[in-house]
Coordinates of C-alpha atoms and ligand atoms in Angstrom, one line a residue:
M1 CA -9.3 1.9 -18.1
G2 CA -8.5 5.8 -18.6
G3 CA -6.6 9.2 -19.4
I4 CA -6.4 12.3 -20.2
G5 CA -4.7 14.6 -22.8
A6 CA -6.3 12.3 -25.1
S7 CA -8.5 9.5 -24.3
L8 CA -9.8 8.4 -20.2
R9 CA -9.9 4.8 -20.4
T10 CA -9.8 6.9 -22.5
I11 CA -8.1 7.9 -20.4
L12 CA -9.2 5.3 -19.3
R13 CA -7.2 3.5 -21.6
A14 CA -5.1 6.7 -22.5
C15 CA -4.0 7.7 -19.1
A16 CA -3.6 3.9 -18.0
A17 CA -1.9 3.1 -21.8
V18 CA 1.2 5.3 -20.3
L19 CA 4.0 3.1 -22.4
L20 CA 6.9 4.2 -22.0
V21 CA 9.3 2.3 -24.6
A22 CA 12.7 3.7 -24.5
A23 CA 13.4 0.7 -22.2
S24 CA 17.5 0.1 -22.8
A25 CA 18.8 2.0 -19.7
G26 CA 18.9 1.3 -16.3
P27 CA 17.9 0.5 -13.0
A28 CA 14.6 2.3 -12.5
W29 CA 11.7 -0.7 -12.2
A30 CA 9.6 -2.1 -15.2
E31 CA 6.9 -3.8 -15.7
Q32 CA 5.4 -6.0 -17.8
T33 CA 2.6 -4.4 -20.3
D34 CA 1.2 -6.4 -23.1
G35 CA 4.9 -8.0 -23.2
E36 CA 6.7 -5.0 -24.1
T37 CA 8.5 -3.7 -21.2
T38 CA 7.5 -0.6 -19.1
V39 CA 10.2 1.2 -17.7
Y40 CA 10.1 4.7 -15.6
L41 CA 12.8 7.1 -15.9
R42 CA 14.4 9.9 -14.5
P43 CA 15.1 12.8 -16.7
E44 CA 18.5 12.6 -15.8
E45 CA 17.9 9.3 -16.7
A46 CA 16.6 9.6 -19.9
V47 CA 19.0 12.5 -21.0
R48 CA 21.7 9.1 -20.8
L49 CA 19.7 6.8 -23.2
V50 CA 20.7 9.8 -25.5
L51 CA 23.7 11.3 -24.3
P52 CA 25.5 7.9 -23.5
D53 CA 28.8 8.8 -23.1
C54 CA 28.6 12.1 -20.9
D55 CA 31.1 13.0 -17.8
D56 CA 28.7 13.4 -14.8
P57 CA 28.0 15.9 -13.4
L58 CA 25.0 17.2 -15.6
S59 CA 24.4 20.9 -16.3
V60 CA 20.5 21.8 -16.3
R61 CA 19.3 25.0 -17.0
T62 CA 15.7 26.4 -17.2
H63 CA 15.0 28.7 -19.6
A64 CA 11.5 30.5 -19.0
L65 CA 10.1 32.3 -21.8
T66 CA 10.3 35.6 -22.7
D67 CA 8.1 37.2 -25.3
A68 CA 10.9 37.7 -27.7
D69 CA 12.3 34.2 -26.6
R70 CA 8.4 33.2 -27.6
A71 CA 7.9 35.5 -30.9
A72 CA 10.9 34.0 -32.5
L73 CA 10.8 30.4 -31.4
E74 CA 7.0 30.2 -32.8
E75 CA 8.2 32.5 -35.9
K76 CA 10.8 29.9 -36.9
L77 CA 8.4 27.3 -36.5
G78 CA 5.8 28.5 -38.3
R79 CA 3.4 27.6 -35.2
K80 CA 1.8 28.3 -31.7
L81 CA 3.6 26.8 -28.5
G82 CA 1.7 26.6 -25.5
E83 CA 5.4 25.7 -23.3
S84 CA 6.1 28.4 -20.7
S85 CA 9.3 27.2 -20.2
F86 CA 12.2 24.6 -21.7
T87 CA 15.4 22.9 -20.1
V88 CA 18.1 21.6 -21.8
H89 CA 20.2 19.1 -20.4
T90 CA 23.7 19.4 -21.1
G91 CA 25.9 16.4 -20.9
L92 CA 29.6 17.3 -20.7
R93 CA 32.9 16.2 -21.7
K94 CA 35.8 16.4 -20.2
G95 CA 34.1 20.1 -19.2
K96 CA 33.2 20.7 -22.3
A97 CA 29.8 20.2 -24.2
Y98 CA 29.2 17.2 -26.2
G99 CA 25.3 17.5 -26.6
H100 CA 22.5 18.8 -25.7
A101 CA 19.3 17.2 -25.0
V102 CA 15.4 18.7 -24.3
I103 CA 12.5 16.7 -23.2
V104 CA 9.3 18.1 -25.5
S105 CA 5.7 16.9 -25.0
E106 CA 3.1 16.2 -28.7
V107 CA 0.1 15.8 -29.6
G108 CA -0.5 12.5 -31.4
K109 CA -3.7 11.4 -32.8
F110 CA -5.1 12.5 -29.7
K111 CA -3.1 12.2 -26.6
P112 CA 0.3 14.1 -26.1
F113 CA 4.2 11.7 -25.6
D114 CA 6.5 13.2 -24.3
F115 CA 10.6 12.1 -26.1
I116 CA 14.0 13.4 -25.9
V117 CA 16.3 14.5 -28.5
A118 CA 19.4 15.0 -28.3
V119 CA 22.1 17.9 -30.6
S120 CA 25.5 17.7 -31.1
P121 CA 27.2 21.5 -30.6
E122 CA 26.8 22.0 -34.0
G123 CA 23.0 21.9 -34.9
K124 CA 22.4 18.4 -35.5
V125 CA 20.1 15.8 -34.4
L126 CA 22.3 13.3 -32.2
D127 CA 19.2 11.2 -31.1
V128 CA 15.8 10.5 -30.4
A129 CA 13.8 8.1 -28.1
V130 CA 10.2 8.3 -27.0
L131 CA 9.7 7.8 -23.5
V132 CA 5.9 7.6 -23.2
Y133 CA 3.9 7.2 -25.6
R134 CA 0.3 7.1 -24.6
E135 CA -1.9 6.4 -28.3
S136 CA -3.1 2.3 -28.2
R137 CA -1.4 2.6 -31.6
G138 CA 1.7 4.4 -33.7
G139 CA 3.9 3.5 -31.3
E140 CA 6.4 2.1 -34.3
I141 CA 7.4 6.0 -34.5
A142 CA 9.4 4.9 -31.1
R143 CA 11.5 2.1 -32.8
K144 CA 15.0 2.7 -33.2
R145 CA 15.2 2.0 -37.4
F146 CA 12.1 5.4 -37.6
N147 CA 13.7 7.3 -35.3
R148 CA 17.3 6.5 -37.0
Q149 CA 16.5 9.0 -40.1
L150 CA 15.6 11.6 -37.5
V151 CA 19.6 12.0 -37.1
G152 CA 21.6 14.3 -38.6
K153 CA 19.1 16.5 -39.4
S154 CA 19.3 20.6 -38.2
L155 CA 17.7 23.6 -38.1
D156 CA 17.5 24.1 -41.1
D157 CA 16.6 21.1 -42.8
P158 CA 13.8 20.3 -44.2
I159 CA 11.6 17.0 -42.8
R160 CA 9.0 16.6 -45.0
I161 CA 7.3 13.4 -44.4
N162 CA 7.8 11.1 -47.6
R163 CA 10.2 13.1 -48.9
D164 CA 13.2 13.1 -46.2
I165 CA 12.0 11.0 -43.9
L166 CA 9.4 7.7 -44.3
N167 CA 6.2 7.9 -42.8
I168 CA 4.5 4.8 -41.0
T169 CA 1.0 3.3 -42.8
G170 CA -1.6 4.0 -39.8
A171 CA 1.3 6.0 -37.6
T172 CA 0.9 9.6 -39.3
M173 CA -0.4 11.5 -36.9
S174 CA 2.6 10.4 -34.3
V175 CA 5.1 11.0 -37.5
R176 CA 4.1 14.2 -37.6
A177 CA 4.4 14.8 -33.7
I178 CA 7.3 13.7 -33.6
C179 CA 9.0 15.7 -36.4
A180 CA 7.3 19.0 -35.0
G181 CA 8.9 17.9 -32.0
V182 CA 12.3 17.8 -33.5
K183 CA 12.1 20.7 -34.9
K184 CA 10.8 22.7 -31.1
A185 CA 13.8 20.4 -30.0
L186 CA 16.8 22.5 -32.5
A187 CA 14.5 25.6 -32.8
V188 CA 15.4 25.7 -28.5
V189 CA 18.9 24.4 -28.4
D190 CA 19.7 27.0 -30.9
R191 CA 18.1 29.8 -28.9
F192 CA 19.1 29.4 -26.3
V193 CA 22.6 27.2 -26.1
L194 CA 24.4 27.7 -29.6
H195 CA 23.2 31.0 -30.0
A196 CA 21.8 32.6 -27.4
A197 CA 20.0 35.6 -28.6
K198 CA 20.6 39.1 -26.6
D199 CA 17.1 39.6 -26.3
T200 CA 17.3 36.8 -24.3
A201 CA 19.7 38.3 -21.5
G202 CA 16.5 39.5 -19.3
A203 CA 15.8 36.1 -18.6
A204 CA 18.6 34.1 -16.6
P205 CA 18.0 30.8 -16.7
S206 CA 18.6 29.0 -13.6
E207 CA 20.9 26.2 -13.6
E208 CA 21.2 23.1 -11.1
K209 CA 23.9 21.0 -11.2
R210 CA 22.3 16.9 -11.1
S211 CA 25.1 14.4 -9.6
R212 CA 22.4 12.5 -6.7
P213 CA 22.3 9.1 -7.1
L214 CA 19.6 7.3 -9.4
V215 CA 17.1 6.3 -6.9
P216 CA 15.8 3.2 -8.1
G217 CA 11.8 2.9 -7.6
R218 CA 11.4 6.6 -8.3
V219 CA 9.8 7.3 -11.8
L220 CA 10.5 9.4 -14.5
A221 CA 7.7 11.6 -15.8
T222 CA 7.7 13.7 -18.1
P223 CA 8.1 17.7 -18.5
P224 CA 11.1 19.7 -18.2
T225 CA 11.6 21.8 -14.4
R226 CA 8.5 23.6 -15.4
G227 CA 4.9 23.1 -16.1
P228 CA 3.0 20.3 -15.2
V229 CA 4.4 16.8 -13.8
T230 CA 3.5 13.7 -14.6
R231 CA 4.3 10.6 -13.0
G232 CA 3.1 6.7 -13.6
R233 CA 3.9 3.8 -11.2
P234 CA 2.4 0.6 -11.2
A235 CA 0.0 -0.4 -8.2
M236 CA -3.5 -2.4 -7.6
G237 CA -2.4 -5.0 -10.5
T238 CA -2.3 -1.7 -13.2
L239 CA -1.1 1.8 -13.9
L240 CA -1.6 5.4 -11.6
T241 CA -0.2 8.6 -13.4
I242 CA -0.4 12.0 -11.5
T243 CA 0.2 15.1 -13.2
V244 CA 0.3 17.8 -10.5
D245 CA 0.8 21.8 -12.1
G246 CA 1.4 25.2 -10.6
L247 CA 4.5 23.9 -8.1
P248 CA 7.8 23.2 -8.6
A249 CA 9.1 20.7 -9.7
A250 CA 11.0 20.0 -6.9
R251 CA 7.6 20.1 -4.7
A252 CA 5.5 18.5 -7.5
E253 CA 7.7 15.5 -7.0
E254 CA 7.3 15.8 -3.4
G255 CA 3.8 15.1 -3.4
I256 CA 3.5 13.1 -6.4
D257 CA 5.6 10.7 -3.9
R258 CA 3.3 11.0 -0.9
A259 CA 0.7 10.4 -2.8
F260 CA 2.1 7.0 -4.1
A261 CA 2.9 5.8 -0.9
E262 CA -1.0 6.8 0.4
V263 CA -1.9 4.5 -2.0
E264 CA 0.5 1.7 -2.0
R265 CA -1.2 1.6 1.7
L266 CA -4.3 1.5 0.7
E267 CA -3.2 -1.2 -1.9
A268 CA -1.6 -2.8 1.3
A269 CA -4.6 -3.0 3.2
M270 CA -7.8 -3.4 0.4
S271 CA -5.5 -6.0 -1.8
L272 CA -7.0 -9.4 -2.6
W273 CA -3.8 -11.2 -3.5
R274 CA -2.0 -10.5 -0.2
S275 CA -2.8 -12.8 2.5
D276 CA -1.7 -10.3 5.0
S277 CA -3.7 -7.5 3.8
E278 CA -6.3 -6.6 6.0
L279 CA -9.6 -7.2 3.7
V280 CA -8.1 -11.0 3.3
R281 CA -7.6 -11.2 7.5
A282 CA -10.8 -8.9 8.5
V283 CA -13.0 -11.2 6.0
A284 CA -11.4 -14.9 7.7
R285 CA -12.4 -14.0 11.0
A286 CA -15.8 -12.1 9.9
G287 CA -18.3 -15.4 9.3
R288 CA -16.7 -16.2 13.5
E289 CA -17.1 -12.1 15.2
A290 CA -17.4 -8.7 14.8
V291 CA -14.0 -7.3 13.0
P292 CA -12.6 -3.8 13.9
L293 CA -11.9 -2.1 9.9
S294 CA -9.7 0.7 9.7
P295 CA -11.2 4.0 9.5
D296 CA -10.2 4.0 5.2
L297 CA -12.0 0.3 4.7
F298 CA -15.5 1.2 6.6
E299 CA -15.3 3.7 4.7
V300 CA -15.4 1.8 1.2
L301 CA -16.9 -0.7 2.5
A302 CA -20.2 1.2 3.4
L303 CA -19.4 3.2 0.4
A304 CA -19.7 -0.4 -1.1
R305 CA -23.2 -1.6 0.9
A306 CA -25.1 1.7 0.1
T307 CA -24.1 1.6 -3.3
A308 CA -25.2 -2.4 -3.6
E309 CA -28.7 -1.7 -1.7
R310 CA -29.2 1.3 -3.9
S311 CA -28.6 -0.8 -7.4
A312 CA -31.0 -3.6 -5.4
G313 CA -27.7 -5.8 -6.1
A314 CA -26.7 -5.1 -9.4
F315 CA -23.3 -3.7 -8.2
D316 CA -22.1 -6.0 -5.7
P317 CA -18.9 -6.3 -3.1
T318 CA -19.4 -10.2 -2.6
V319 CA -19.7 -11.1 -6.2
G320 CA -15.7 -12.8 -6.2
P321 CA -16.7 -16.6 -5.9
L322 CA -18.9 -15.9 -9.9
V323 CA -15.6 -13.4 -11.1
R324 CA -13.4 -16.5 -10.2
L325 CA -15.6 -19.6 -11.7
W326 CA -15.7 -17.5 -15.0
G327 CA -11.9 -17.3 -15.1
F328 CA -11.3 -13.4 -14.5
I329 CA -9.7 -14.2 -11.1
G330 CA -7.3 -16.9 -11.1
E331 CA -7.7 -19.2 -13.3
G332 CA -8.7 -19.8 -17.4
T333 CA -11.9 -18.0 -19.0
R334 CA -14.3 -19.8 -20.0
V335 CA -18.5 -20.4 -20.0
P336 CA -19.1 -22.0 -16.3
A337 CA -21.5 -25.3 -15.5
A338 CA -24.9 -24.6 -14.5
E339 CA -24.1 -26.7 -11.1
A340 CA -21.0 -24.5 -10.8
L341 CA -22.8 -21.2 -11.4
A342 CA -25.9 -22.6 -9.1
E343 CA -23.4 -23.2 -6.3
A344 CA -21.2 -19.8 -6.5
R345 CA -24.8 -17.6 -6.8
A346 CA -25.4 -19.3 -3.6
R347 CA -22.5 -17.8 -2.0
V348 CA -23.2 -14.3 -3.4
G349 CA -25.6 -11.6 -1.8
W350 CA -24.4 -7.9 -0.1
R351 CA -26.9 -8.4 2.3
R352 CA -24.8 -10.8 4.2
L353 CA -22.3 -7.9 5.0
Q354 CA -23.0 -6.1 7.8
L355 CA -21.1 -2.6 9.4
D356 CA -21.8 -1.1 12.0
P357 CA -21.0 2.4 12.1
G358 CA -21.2 2.5 15.7
T359 CA -17.6 0.1 15.9
R360 CA -16.8 0.1 12.9
T361 CA -17.1 -3.5 12.4
L362 CA -17.6 -6.3 9.9
R363 CA -19.7 -9.4 10.1
L364 CA -20.1 -11.3 7.5
D365 CA -23.4 -14.1 7.2
G366 CA -22.9 -17.5 5.8
E367 CA -20.4 -19.9 4.9
G368 CA -17.5 -18.8 1.6
C369 CA -18.2 -15.4 1.4
E370 CA -15.6 -13.4 -0.5
V371 CA -15.1 -9.4 -0.6
D372 CA -13.6 -8.1 -3.9
L373 CA -13.4 -4.3 -3.9
G374 CA -12.4 -4.2 -7.9
A375 CA -15.2 -1.8 -8.4
I376 CA -14.2 0.8 -6.2
G377 CA -11.3 0.7 -4.5
K378 CA -9.0 2.6 -7.5
G379 CA -11.7 4.7 -7.3
Y380 CA -11.3 5.1 -3.4
A381 CA -7.2 5.8 -4.3
V382 CA -7.9 8.2 -5.9
D383 CA -9.7 10.4 -3.7
R384 CA -7.2 9.9 -1.4
A385 CA -4.6 10.7 -3.9
V386 CA -5.6 14.3 -4.4
E387 CA -6.6 14.7 -0.7
V388 CA -2.5 13.9 -0.2
L389 CA -1.4 16.0 -3.3
R390 CA -3.6 19.5 -2.0
A391 CA -2.4 18.7 1.5
A392 CA 1.3 18.8 0.2
G393 CA 0.2 22.4 -1.6
A394 CA -1.0 21.2 -5.0
P395 CA -2.7 23.8 -6.4
A396 CA -4.3 21.8 -9.9
G397 CA -3.9 18.1 -11.4
V398 CA -5.2 14.7 -11.6
V399 CA -5.2 11.9 -10.5
N400 CA -5.7 9.1 -12.9
F401 CA -5.5 5.2 -12.0
S402 CA -6.6 2.8 -14.7
G403 CA -9.5 5.2 -16.0
N404 CA -10.7 6.2 -12.7
L405 CA -9.7 9.7 -12.7
R406 CA -10.0 13.0 -10.5
S407 CA -8.7 16.5 -11.5
F408 CA -8.6 19.5 -8.9
G409 CA -8.4 23.3 -10.2
P410 CA -7.0 24.6 -12.8
A411 CA -6.2 22.7 -16.3
P412 CA -2.6 24.3 -17.5
P413 CA -3.4 25.7 -20.9
G414 CA -1.7 23.4 -22.8
P415 CA -2.9 19.7 -24.4
L416 CA -4.2 19.0 -21.0
A417 CA -7.1 22.1 -21.3
V418 CA -9.9 22.6 -23.2
A419 CA -12.3 24.8 -22.7
G420 CA -13.7 25.3 -19.5
G421 CA -11.7 22.1 -17.4
W422 CA -9.0 19.7 -18.0
R423 CA -9.6 17.2 -20.9
V424 CA -10.9 14.1 -21.0
D425 CA -11.5 12.0 -24.1
V426 CA -14.0 9.4 -23.6
Q427 CA -12.7 6.2 -25.1
H428 CA -15.1 4.5 -28.2
P429 CA -15.8 1.0 -26.7
R430 CA -15.2 -0.9 -30.3
E431 CA -12.5 1.6 -31.7
P432 CA -9.6 2.6 -29.5
E433 CA -8.3 5.1 -31.5
A434 CA -11.4 6.9 -31.4
A435 CA -13.3 9.5 -29.3
L436 CA -16.9 8.7 -27.9
V437 CA -16.8 12.4 -27.0
T438 CA -14.5 14.6 -25.0
L439 CA -15.5 15.5 -21.3
R440 CA -13.9 19.0 -19.6
L441 CA -13.7 17.9 -15.8
D442 CA -13.3 20.6 -13.6
G443 CA -13.0 19.4 -10.2
H444 CA -15.0 15.7 -11.4
A445 CA -14.5 12.7 -10.6
V446 CA -14.5 10.4 -13.5
S447 CA -14.8 6.3 -14.0
T448 CA -15.5 3.9 -17.4
S449 CA -16.5 0.9 -16.4
G450 CA -16.3 -1.5 -20.0
D451 CA -17.0 -4.7 -21.6
Y452 CA -13.4 -4.0 -23.3
E453 CA -10.3 -4.1 -20.8
K454 CA -10.8 -8.3 -19.8
Y455 CA -13.1 -10.2 -21.6
F456 CA -13.2 -12.9 -23.8
V457 CA -15.0 -14.7 -27.2
Q458 CA -16.5 -18.0 -26.8
D459 CA -19.1 -19.2 -30.1
G460 CA -18.8 -15.6 -31.8
V461 CA -20.5 -14.1 -27.9
R462 CA -18.6 -11.8 -26.1
Y463 CA -18.2 -12.2 -22.2
G464 CA -17.1 -9.4 -20.3
H465 CA -15.4 -9.6 -16.8
I466 CA -18.8 -7.0 -14.8
L467 CA -21.0 -10.2 -13.8
D468 CA -24.6 -9.6 -12.9
P469 CA -25.1 -10.7 -9.8
R470 CA -29.0 -12.0 -10.1
T471 CA -28.2 -14.5 -13.6
G472 CA -24.5 -15.0 -12.6
H473 CA -23.7 -13.9 -15.8
P474 CA -21.9 -10.7 -17.8
A475 CA -24.0 -8.0 -17.6
R476 CA -24.6 -6.7 -21.5
E477 CA -26.5 -3.9 -21.4
A478 CA -23.2 -2.2 -22.4
A479 CA -20.5 -1.8 -23.7
A480 CA -19.2 1.0 -21.6
V481 CA -20.9 2.8 -19.3
T482 CA -19.0 6.3 -18.0
V483 CA -20.1 7.9 -15.2
V484 CA -19.1 12.4 -13.9
A485 CA -19.9 12.6 -10.3
P486 CA -17.9 14.5 -7.0
T487 CA -15.9 11.5 -6.2
A488 CA -14.1 8.9 -7.4
A489 CA -15.6 6.3 -5.5
L490 CA -18.6 7.6 -6.2
A491 CA -18.0 7.5 -9.4
D492 CA -15.8 3.7 -9.7
A493 CA -19.0 2.8 -8.1
L494 CA -21.5 3.6 -10.1
S495 CA -19.7 3.2 -13.3
T496 CA -20.0 -0.8 -12.4
A497 CA -23.2 -0.8 -11.3
L498 CA -24.3 1.0 -14.2
F499 CA -22.9 -1.0 -16.7
V500 CA -25.1 -4.1 -14.9
L501 CA -28.3 -1.9 -14.6
G502 CA -28.6 -0.2 -18.2
P503 CA -29.7 2.7 -19.1
E504 CA -33.4 2.8 -18.1
R505 CA -33.0 1.8 -14.7
G506 CA -29.5 3.3 -14.5
R507 CA -31.2 6.6 -14.6
E508 CA -33.7 5.3 -12.1
L509 CA -30.8 4.7 -10.0
L510 CA -29.3 8.8 -10.6
E511 CA -32.8 10.2 -10.3
R512 CA -33.3 8.7 -7.2
H513 CA -30.5 8.9 -5.3
H514 CA -27.1 10.6 -7.4
P515 CA -29.1 13.5 -8.7
E516 CA -25.6 15.3 -8.8
A517 CA -23.4 12.9 -10.4
A518 CA -24.1 12.0 -14.6
A519 CA -23.6 9.0 -16.7
L520 CA -23.1 8.2 -20.1
F521 CA -24.1 4.7 -22.1
V522 CA -22.8 3.1 -24.6
V523 CA -25.6 0.6 -25.0
L524 CA -26.0 -3.0 -27.0
D525 CA -28.2 -4.4 -29.6
A526 CA -29.5 -7.6 -29.2
D527 CA -26.5 -9.0 -31.1
G528 CA -23.7 -7.0 -29.7
G529 CA -23.6 -4.9 -32.0
I530 CA -23.5 -0.7 -30.9
A531 CA -27.6 0.6 -30.6
R532 CA -27.2 4.1 -29.4
V533 CA -25.3 6.2 -27.0
V534 CA -27.4 7.6 -23.8
R535 CA -26.7 10.7 -22.2
V536 CA -28.0 11.2 -18.6
G537 CA -27.7 13.9 -16.0
P538 CA -25.0 17.5 -15.8
L539 CA -22.4 15.6 -18.7
P540 CA -19.5 18.2 -18.7
E541 CA -18.5 17.8 -22.4
A542 CA -16.3 19.9 -23.6
A543 CA -17.6 21.6 -27.1
R544 CA -16.1 19.8 -30.6
Ligands
LIG601 P1 -14.5 -1.8 -12.9 O1 -14.3 -1.4 -14.3 O2 -14.8 -0.5 -12.0 O3 -16.6 -1.0 -13.6 O4 -14.7 -2.8 -11.7 C1 -14.8 -4.5 -12.4 C2 -14.5 -5.4 -11.3 O5 -15.5 -5.5 -10.6 C3 -14.3 -6.8 -12.0 O6 -13.2 -7.2 -13.0 C4 -15.2 -7.8 -10.7 O7 -13.3 -8.4 -10.1 C5 -15.6 -6.8 -9.8 N1 -17.0 -7.3 -10.1 C6 -17.8 -7.4 -11.4 N2 -18.9 -8.1 -11.4 C7 -19.6 -6.9 -10.2 C8 -20.4 -6.3 -9.7 N3 -21.9 -6.5 -10.3 N4 -20.3 -6.1 -8.6 C9 -20.0 -4.7 -8.6 N5 -18.8 -5.3 -8.7 C10 -18.0 -6.4 -9.6
LIG602 MG1 -16.1 0.3 -11.0

């Protein structure tokens, strides 16, 4: 669920749905997403996609834009540029330049997508490959069949849609963006390499040779060596994306690596799927004795229990048997029989969860109890990742864990920013392409719970994955609830709780216990249509 730059599940989906279509190459690792293979590449690997025959080592030069560079590029392109530098990778063969590659980002409909353009020493496009595509539609622009049309173009050739290249129905914004990005890459290579202008002399490019071996498992990201660095990696069954701004790329990457390691550590502790996770082992024993917990697990369970108490059980970390019965975990989804429902309900109840802060131990009262941190664990992990990034010296960034997102520091100018903070679009729960509202995050966390990620339809009724523990059935008041709060763990827990409670009781909960938080409810009518949008509390909305 969730995203930045354009969409929160939107980013929810937005950030989450980082689709990396430039598969073919190299080791790295791959993740299956909706039947498509997602492969993350390091920049050097991305260069190999479009300059496959070059010898090692590649030369890499980052050109910080002087005022003169910016003015010249903007004049050539007829538009403003948000970048402060460009990195040109030059592929060498037998010591001679054989092609230059630039990784660029452009905003498609809502979100920035990243692609790489290779340019020949004669200034013509050799190849184009989309690296990270974030929109839910329009991904056809990543296909070779489409990109081939751009090969051979040079800076002075027109690239007009439907005249010089074919449009793709439904993807016009992305087609336009990729054409604009190709022009930008051609202009960059022209200015900094092919006709290196005298007025660039003041800004000596930084040069590095890269002959490091590729490290499988270290994943790509996007932009060049200055400016925000973004990398993604699968964790807790979904995608974790981290953006760091304000550090040299190597240090940003190091910080991101540490944050990934922290999330891995938490996943190992909180996973339901690993029989050796601390949670699974503790739950197995806690029916018989008080089990000591690590500080992290204790803290997340304590917040889960407090949220259960404050929401009068709408949020319930012991809801696992019901989630399993409806098939959202384990076997296929179905509407369960009444007896099975009664049996599962008898095993659910947050009061069974006994936490003793003095001894930091857990006890579970009663038989067959399960503990599921699916509605809070990702948010908690986001908070810990932000801590690690700050400790690594990152002045600004965003951690986005499938719709649970937290920002810190100022947003860099460009597509990730909006006046007053980081731009996060909240996805419309029924129109994946549309943003419901745009938020500006300034140190806030945001989380969305929705009925559109995991659900099934039976006899015309939509059954979503968030259950009302008091009925045993999926909660039906809302299609989506977005919560903005000071921490991601709280936003995550509250978005699930408010999804079950609906706007009236949700408002009471916030006013009573969390006046610092705000919420946006997309409320359903009796037929499952969207009735209205309700805002509660100080929602940091951006002007649109
Ligand atoms: P989220 O997307 O954060 O709202 O979390 C939804 C997940 O939490 C579901 O997929 C279930 O695993 C679990 N869950 C479902 N209903 C509840 C509930 N009422 N309270 C706590 N967790 C729940
Ligand atoms: Mg949640």
